[in-house]
GROMACS .gro file of C-alpha atoms in nm:
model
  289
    1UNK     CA    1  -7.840 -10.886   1.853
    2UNK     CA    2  -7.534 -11.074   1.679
    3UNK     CA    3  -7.604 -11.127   1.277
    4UNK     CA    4  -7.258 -11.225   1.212
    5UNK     CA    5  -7.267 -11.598   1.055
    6UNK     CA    6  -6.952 -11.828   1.196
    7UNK     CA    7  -6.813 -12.063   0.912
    8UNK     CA    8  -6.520 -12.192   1.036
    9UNK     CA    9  -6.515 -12.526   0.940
   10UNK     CA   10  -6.516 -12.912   1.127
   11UNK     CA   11  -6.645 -13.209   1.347
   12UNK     CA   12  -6.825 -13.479   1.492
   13UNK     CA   13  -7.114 -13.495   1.795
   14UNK     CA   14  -6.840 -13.749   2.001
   15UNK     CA   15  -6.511 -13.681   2.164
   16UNK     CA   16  -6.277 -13.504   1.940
   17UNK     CA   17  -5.928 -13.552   1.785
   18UNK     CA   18  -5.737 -13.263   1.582
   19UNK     CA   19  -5.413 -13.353   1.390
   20UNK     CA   20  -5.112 -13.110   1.430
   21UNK     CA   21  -5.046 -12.946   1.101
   22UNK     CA   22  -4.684 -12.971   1.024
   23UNK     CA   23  -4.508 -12.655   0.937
   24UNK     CA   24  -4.260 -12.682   0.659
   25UNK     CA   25  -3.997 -12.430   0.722
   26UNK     CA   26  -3.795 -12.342   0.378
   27UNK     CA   27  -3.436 -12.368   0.371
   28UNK     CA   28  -3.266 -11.995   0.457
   29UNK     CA   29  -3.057 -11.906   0.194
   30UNK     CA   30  -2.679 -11.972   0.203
   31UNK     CA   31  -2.506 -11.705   0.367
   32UNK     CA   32  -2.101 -11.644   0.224
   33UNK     CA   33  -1.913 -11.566   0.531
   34UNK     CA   34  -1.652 -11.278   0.446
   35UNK     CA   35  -1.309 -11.362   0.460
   36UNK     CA   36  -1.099 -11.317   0.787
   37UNK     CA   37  -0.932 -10.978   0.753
   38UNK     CA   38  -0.588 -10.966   0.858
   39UNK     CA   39  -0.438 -10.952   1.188
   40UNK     CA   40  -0.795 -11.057   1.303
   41UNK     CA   41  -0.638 -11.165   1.666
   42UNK     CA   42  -0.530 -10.837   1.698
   43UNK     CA   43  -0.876 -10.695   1.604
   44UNK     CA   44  -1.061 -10.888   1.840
   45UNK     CA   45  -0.838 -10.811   2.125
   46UNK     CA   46  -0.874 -10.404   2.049
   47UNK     CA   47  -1.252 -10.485   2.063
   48UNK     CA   48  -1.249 -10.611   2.380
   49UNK     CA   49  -1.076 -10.358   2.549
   50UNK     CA   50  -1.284 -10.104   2.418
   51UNK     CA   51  -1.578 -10.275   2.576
   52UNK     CA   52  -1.369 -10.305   2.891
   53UNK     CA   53  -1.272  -9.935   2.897
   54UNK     CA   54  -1.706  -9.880   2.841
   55UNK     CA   55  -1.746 -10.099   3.134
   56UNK     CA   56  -1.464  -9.926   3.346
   57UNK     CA   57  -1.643  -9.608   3.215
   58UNK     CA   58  -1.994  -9.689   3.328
   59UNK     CA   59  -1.872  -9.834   3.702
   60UNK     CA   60  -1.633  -9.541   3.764
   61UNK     CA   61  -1.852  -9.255   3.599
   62UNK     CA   62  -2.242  -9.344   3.540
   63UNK     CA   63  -2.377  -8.997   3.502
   64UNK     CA   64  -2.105  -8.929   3.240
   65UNK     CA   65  -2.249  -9.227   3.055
   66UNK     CA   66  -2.613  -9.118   3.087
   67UNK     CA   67  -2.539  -8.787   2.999
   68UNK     CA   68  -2.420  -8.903   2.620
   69UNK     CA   69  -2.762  -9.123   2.606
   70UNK     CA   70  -2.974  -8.863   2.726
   71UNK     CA   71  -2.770  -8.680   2.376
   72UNK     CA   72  -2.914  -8.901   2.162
   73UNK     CA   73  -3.192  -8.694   1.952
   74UNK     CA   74  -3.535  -8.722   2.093
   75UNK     CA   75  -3.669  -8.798   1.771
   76UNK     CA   76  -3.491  -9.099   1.779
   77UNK     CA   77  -3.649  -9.204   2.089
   78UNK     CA   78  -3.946  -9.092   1.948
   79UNK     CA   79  -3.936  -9.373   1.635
   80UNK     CA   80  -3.806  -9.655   1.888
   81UNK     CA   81  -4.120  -9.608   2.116
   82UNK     CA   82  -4.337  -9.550   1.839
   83UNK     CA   83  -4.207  -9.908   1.689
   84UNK     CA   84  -4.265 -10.091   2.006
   85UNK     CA   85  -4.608  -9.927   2.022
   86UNK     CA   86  -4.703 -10.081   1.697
   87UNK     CA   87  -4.598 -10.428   1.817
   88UNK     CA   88  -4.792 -10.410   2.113
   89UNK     CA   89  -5.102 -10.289   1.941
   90UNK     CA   90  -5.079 -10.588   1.712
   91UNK     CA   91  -5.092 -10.815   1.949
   92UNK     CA   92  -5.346 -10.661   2.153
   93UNK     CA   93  -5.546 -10.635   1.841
   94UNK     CA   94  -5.498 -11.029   1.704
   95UNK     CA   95  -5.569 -11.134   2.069
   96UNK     CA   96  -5.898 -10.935   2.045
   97UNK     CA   97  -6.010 -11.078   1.730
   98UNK     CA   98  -5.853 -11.473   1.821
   99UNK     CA   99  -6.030 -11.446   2.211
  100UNK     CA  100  -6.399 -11.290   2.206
  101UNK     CA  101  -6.669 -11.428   2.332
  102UNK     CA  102  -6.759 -11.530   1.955
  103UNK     CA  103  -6.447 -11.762   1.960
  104UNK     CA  104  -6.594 -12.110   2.158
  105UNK     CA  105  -6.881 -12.060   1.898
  106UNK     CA  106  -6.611 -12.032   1.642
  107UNK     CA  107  -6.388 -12.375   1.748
  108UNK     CA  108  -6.753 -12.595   1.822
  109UNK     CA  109  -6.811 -12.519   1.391
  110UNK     CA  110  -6.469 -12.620   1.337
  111UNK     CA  111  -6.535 -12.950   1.534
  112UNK     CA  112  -6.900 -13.031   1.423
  113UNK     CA  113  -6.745 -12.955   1.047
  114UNK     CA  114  -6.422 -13.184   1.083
  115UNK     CA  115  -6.411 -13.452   0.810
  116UNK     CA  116  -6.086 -13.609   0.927
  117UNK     CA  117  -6.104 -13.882   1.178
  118UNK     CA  118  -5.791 -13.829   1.265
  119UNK     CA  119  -5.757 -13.499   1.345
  120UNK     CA  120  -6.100 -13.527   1.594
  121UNK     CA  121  -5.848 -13.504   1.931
  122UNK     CA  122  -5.673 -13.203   1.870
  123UNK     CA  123  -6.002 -12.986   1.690
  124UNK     CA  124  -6.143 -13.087   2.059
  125UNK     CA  125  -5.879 -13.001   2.246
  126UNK     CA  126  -5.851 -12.663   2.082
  127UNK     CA  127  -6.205 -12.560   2.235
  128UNK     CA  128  -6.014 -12.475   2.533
  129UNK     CA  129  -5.889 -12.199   2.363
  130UNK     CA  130  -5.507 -12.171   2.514
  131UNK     CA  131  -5.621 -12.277   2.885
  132UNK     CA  132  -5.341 -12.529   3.010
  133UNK     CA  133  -5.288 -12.556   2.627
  134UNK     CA  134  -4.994 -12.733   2.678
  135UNK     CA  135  -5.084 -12.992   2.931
  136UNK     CA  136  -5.387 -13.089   2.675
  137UNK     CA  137  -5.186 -13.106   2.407
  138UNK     CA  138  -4.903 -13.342   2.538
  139UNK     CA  139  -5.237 -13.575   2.703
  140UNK     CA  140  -5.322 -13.608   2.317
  141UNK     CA  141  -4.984 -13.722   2.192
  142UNK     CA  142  -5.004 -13.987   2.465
  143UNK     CA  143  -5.341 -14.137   2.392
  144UNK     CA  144  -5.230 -14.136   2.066
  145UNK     CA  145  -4.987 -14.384   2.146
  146UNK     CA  146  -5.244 -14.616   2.297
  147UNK     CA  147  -5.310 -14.924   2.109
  148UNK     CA  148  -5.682 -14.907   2.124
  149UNK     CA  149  -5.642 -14.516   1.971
  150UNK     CA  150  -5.732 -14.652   1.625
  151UNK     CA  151  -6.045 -14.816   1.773
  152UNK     CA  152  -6.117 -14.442   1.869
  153UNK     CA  153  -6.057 -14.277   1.504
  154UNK     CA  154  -6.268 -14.568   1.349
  155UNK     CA  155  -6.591 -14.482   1.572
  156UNK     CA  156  -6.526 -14.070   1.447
  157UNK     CA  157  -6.518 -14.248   1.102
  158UNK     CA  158  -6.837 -14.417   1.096
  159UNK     CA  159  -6.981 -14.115   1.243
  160UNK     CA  160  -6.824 -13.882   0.957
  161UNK     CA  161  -6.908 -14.163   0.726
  162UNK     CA  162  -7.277 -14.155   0.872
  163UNK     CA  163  -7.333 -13.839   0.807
  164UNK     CA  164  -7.192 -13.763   0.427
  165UNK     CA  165  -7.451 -14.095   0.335
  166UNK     CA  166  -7.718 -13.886   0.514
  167UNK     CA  167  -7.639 -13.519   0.452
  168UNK     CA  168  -7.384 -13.538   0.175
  169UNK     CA  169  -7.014 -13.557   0.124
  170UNK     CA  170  -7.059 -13.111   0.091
  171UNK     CA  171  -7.259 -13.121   0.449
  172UNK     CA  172  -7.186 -12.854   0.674
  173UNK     CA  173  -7.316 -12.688   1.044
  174UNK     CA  174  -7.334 -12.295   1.040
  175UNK     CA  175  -7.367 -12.132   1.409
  176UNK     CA  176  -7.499 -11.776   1.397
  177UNK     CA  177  -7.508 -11.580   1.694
  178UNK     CA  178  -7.897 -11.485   1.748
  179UNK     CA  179  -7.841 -11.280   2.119
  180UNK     CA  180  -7.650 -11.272   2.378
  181UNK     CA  181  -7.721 -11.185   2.769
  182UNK     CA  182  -7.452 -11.097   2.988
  183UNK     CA  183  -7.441 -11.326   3.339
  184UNK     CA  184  -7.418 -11.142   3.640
  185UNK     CA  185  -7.158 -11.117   3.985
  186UNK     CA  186  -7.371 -11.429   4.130
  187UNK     CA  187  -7.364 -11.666   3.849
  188UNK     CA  188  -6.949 -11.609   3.775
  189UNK     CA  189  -6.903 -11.652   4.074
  190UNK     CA  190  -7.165 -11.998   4.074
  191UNK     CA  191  -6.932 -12.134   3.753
  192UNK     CA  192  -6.592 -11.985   3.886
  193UNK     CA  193  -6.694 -12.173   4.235
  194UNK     CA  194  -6.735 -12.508   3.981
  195UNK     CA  195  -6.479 -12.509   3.804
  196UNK     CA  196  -6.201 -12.470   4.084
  197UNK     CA  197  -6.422 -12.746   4.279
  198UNK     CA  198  -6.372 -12.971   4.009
  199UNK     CA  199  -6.006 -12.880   3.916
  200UNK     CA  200  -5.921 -12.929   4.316
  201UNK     CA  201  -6.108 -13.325   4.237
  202UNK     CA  202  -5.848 -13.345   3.949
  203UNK     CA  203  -5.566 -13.238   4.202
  204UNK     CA  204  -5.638 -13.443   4.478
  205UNK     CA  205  -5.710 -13.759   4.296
  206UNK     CA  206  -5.379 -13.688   4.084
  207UNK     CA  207  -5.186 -13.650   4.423
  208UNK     CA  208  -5.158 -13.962   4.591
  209UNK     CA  209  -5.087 -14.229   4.338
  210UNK     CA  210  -4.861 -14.547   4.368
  211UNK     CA  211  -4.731 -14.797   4.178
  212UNK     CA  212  -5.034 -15.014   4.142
  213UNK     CA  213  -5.248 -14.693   4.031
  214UNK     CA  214  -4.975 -14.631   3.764
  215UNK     CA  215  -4.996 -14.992   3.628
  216UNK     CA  216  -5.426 -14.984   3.672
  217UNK     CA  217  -5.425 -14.663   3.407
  218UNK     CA  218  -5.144 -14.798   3.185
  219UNK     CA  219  -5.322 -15.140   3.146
  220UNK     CA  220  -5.676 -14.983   3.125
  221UNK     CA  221  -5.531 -14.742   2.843
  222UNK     CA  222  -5.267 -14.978   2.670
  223UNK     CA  223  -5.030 -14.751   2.737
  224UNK     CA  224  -4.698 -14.824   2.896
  225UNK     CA  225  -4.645 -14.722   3.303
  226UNK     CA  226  -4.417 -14.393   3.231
  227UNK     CA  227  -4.676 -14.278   3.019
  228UNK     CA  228  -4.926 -14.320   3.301
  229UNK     CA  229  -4.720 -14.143   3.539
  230UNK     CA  230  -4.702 -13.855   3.282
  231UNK     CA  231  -5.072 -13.844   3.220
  232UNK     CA  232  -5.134 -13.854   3.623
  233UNK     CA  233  -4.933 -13.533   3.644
  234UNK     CA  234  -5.038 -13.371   3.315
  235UNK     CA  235  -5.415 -13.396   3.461
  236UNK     CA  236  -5.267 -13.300   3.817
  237UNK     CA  237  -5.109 -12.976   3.624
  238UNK     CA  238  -5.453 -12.892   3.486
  239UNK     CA  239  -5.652 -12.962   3.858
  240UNK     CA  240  -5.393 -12.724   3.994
  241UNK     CA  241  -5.492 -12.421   3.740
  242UNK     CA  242  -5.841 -12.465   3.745
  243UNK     CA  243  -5.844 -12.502   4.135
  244UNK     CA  244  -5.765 -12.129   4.130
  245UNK     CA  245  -5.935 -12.038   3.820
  246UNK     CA  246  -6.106 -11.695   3.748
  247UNK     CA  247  -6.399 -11.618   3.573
  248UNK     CA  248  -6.397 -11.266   3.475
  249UNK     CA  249  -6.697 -11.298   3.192
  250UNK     CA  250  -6.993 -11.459   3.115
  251UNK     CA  251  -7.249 -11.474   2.867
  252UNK     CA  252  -7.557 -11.679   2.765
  253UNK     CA  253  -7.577 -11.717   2.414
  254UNK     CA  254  -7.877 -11.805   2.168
  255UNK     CA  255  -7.741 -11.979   1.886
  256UNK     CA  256  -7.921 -12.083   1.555
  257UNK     CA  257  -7.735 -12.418   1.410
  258UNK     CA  258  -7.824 -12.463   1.060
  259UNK     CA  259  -7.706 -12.803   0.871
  260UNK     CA  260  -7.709 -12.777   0.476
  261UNK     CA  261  -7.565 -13.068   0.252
  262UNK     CA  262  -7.700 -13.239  -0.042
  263UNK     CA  263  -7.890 -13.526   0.071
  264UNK     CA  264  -8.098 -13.292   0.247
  265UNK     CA  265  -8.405 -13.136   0.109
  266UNK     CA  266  -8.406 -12.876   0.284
  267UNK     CA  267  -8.145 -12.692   0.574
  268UNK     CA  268  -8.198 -12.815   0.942
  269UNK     CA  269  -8.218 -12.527   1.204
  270UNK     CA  270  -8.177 -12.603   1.523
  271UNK     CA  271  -8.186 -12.353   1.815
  272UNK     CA  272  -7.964 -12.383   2.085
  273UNK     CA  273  -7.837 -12.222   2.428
  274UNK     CA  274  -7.502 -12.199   2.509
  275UNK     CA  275  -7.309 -12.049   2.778
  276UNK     CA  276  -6.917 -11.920   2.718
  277UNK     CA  277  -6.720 -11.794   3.024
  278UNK     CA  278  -6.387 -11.579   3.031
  279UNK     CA  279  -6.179 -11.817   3.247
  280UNK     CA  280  -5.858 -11.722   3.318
  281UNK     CA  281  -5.873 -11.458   3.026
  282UNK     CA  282  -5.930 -11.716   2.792
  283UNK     CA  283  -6.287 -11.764   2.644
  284UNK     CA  284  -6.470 -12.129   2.681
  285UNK     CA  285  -6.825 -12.258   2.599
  286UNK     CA  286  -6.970 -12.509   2.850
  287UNK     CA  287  -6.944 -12.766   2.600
  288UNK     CA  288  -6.576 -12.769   2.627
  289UNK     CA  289  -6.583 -12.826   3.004
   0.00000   0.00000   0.00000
């Protein structure tokens, strides 16, 4: 039984769009470069014949060279490993807590709670949760170049807009994990045997395009032909990884929605199944796909 309440927050019911935060990077301070010593030619070519000699060294006598590292204290090597433990622990442990099977639950609140049209796209696209991150992420920049992509962030508008005039400007969705029941062998394999059937469907009909297919999806997009042929293989990328997809995990997941804002008189609960799958390591709800 899960009791832990999910309030991540953002999003509409429609097709999503997510707007890249920009990072502002501050200016590293000014470093004063030292000033030359003298006979710095001279330096510089004593340097590099010590490294020569320490490479004539190493070819001509190895063991004598492994002998002075195997010298260095063992407490030494002790602290290096020890270091390089640590990072690998932290990144096991943020890729725990940032990839559970709570996460899909975790990114559909952050869509259903988005309040900004434009950033619908890339909230939706981040319910994939890493898988062919890239590819989905450069399909986004290029339908945002489409002329009728405005038409697109108007209709998540009026749907935003929709819902502050009926739930309130403060509304907001809260999932909360009720229960959860592991899927077995036979239905991974029944999803995992999906998936790659589609992604092969996105590989094949990515495959063979010409000319005229280029200038059909350009024209039905408003985009211009090179950014057709990039979208074809973009979507061709994607059939190929999910044509050999995994699916390792696999849960069914009872899920209590609850929608609070200040129109309403009282919180709406609704109840709702949802399925999330390990695919590819990376966890997904059935929504997303």
């Amino acid at each position: 039984m899960e009791n832990e309440i999910l309030e991540n927050g953002t999003a509409p019911e429609t097709e999503v769009v997510q707007e890249t935060e920009t990072v502002v990077t501050e200016p590293a301070e000014a470093v004063t470069e030292p000033a030359a010593p003298e006979k710095k030619g001279n330096k510089i070519t004593e340097a590099l014949g010590k490294a020569a000699d320490k490479g004539k060294e190493l070819a001509e006598n190895p063991k004598a060279v492994w002998e002075k590292i195997k010298a260095v204290p063992k407490k030494i090597w002790i602290a290096i490993g020890a270091g390089i433990a640590a990072i690998l622990a932290l990144v096991i442990i943020l890729s725990a807590v940032t990839n559970t099977y709570k996460t899909p639950i975790k990114l559909l609140q952050a869509v259903q709670n988005n309040k900004k049209a434009s950033a619908q796209m890339n909230k939706e696209t981040a319910q994939y949760n890493g898988l062919c991150e890239k590819e989905f992420k450069q399909i986004a920049n290029i339908l945002k170049k489409s002329e009728t992509y405005d038409d697109v962030v108007d209709g998540y508008e009026e749907t935003i807009e929709y819902r502050k005039e009926n739930y309130g400007d403060n509304y907001k969705y809260k999932y909360k994990i009720e229960d959860k029941e592991k899927l077995d062998k036979d239905e991974l394999k029944d999803i995992q045997k999906e998936i790659r059937s589609a992604g092969k469907s996105y590989y094949n009909a990515y495959s063979d395009l010409d000319s005229d297919d280029y200038e059909s999806i350009a024209e039905s997009l408003d985009i211009t032909k090179a950014q057709a042929k990039k979208l074809a293989s973009l979507y061709k990328s994607i059939g190929k990884t999910l044509k050999t997809a995994k699916v390792t995990k696999g849960y069914k997941l009872t899920v209590t929605r609850t929608l609070t804002g200040s129109e309403l008189d009282e919180p709406i609960e609704t109840e709702l199944e949802i399925y999330v799958y390990k695919v590819n390591g990376r966890w997904i709800s059935d929504d997303a796909f």
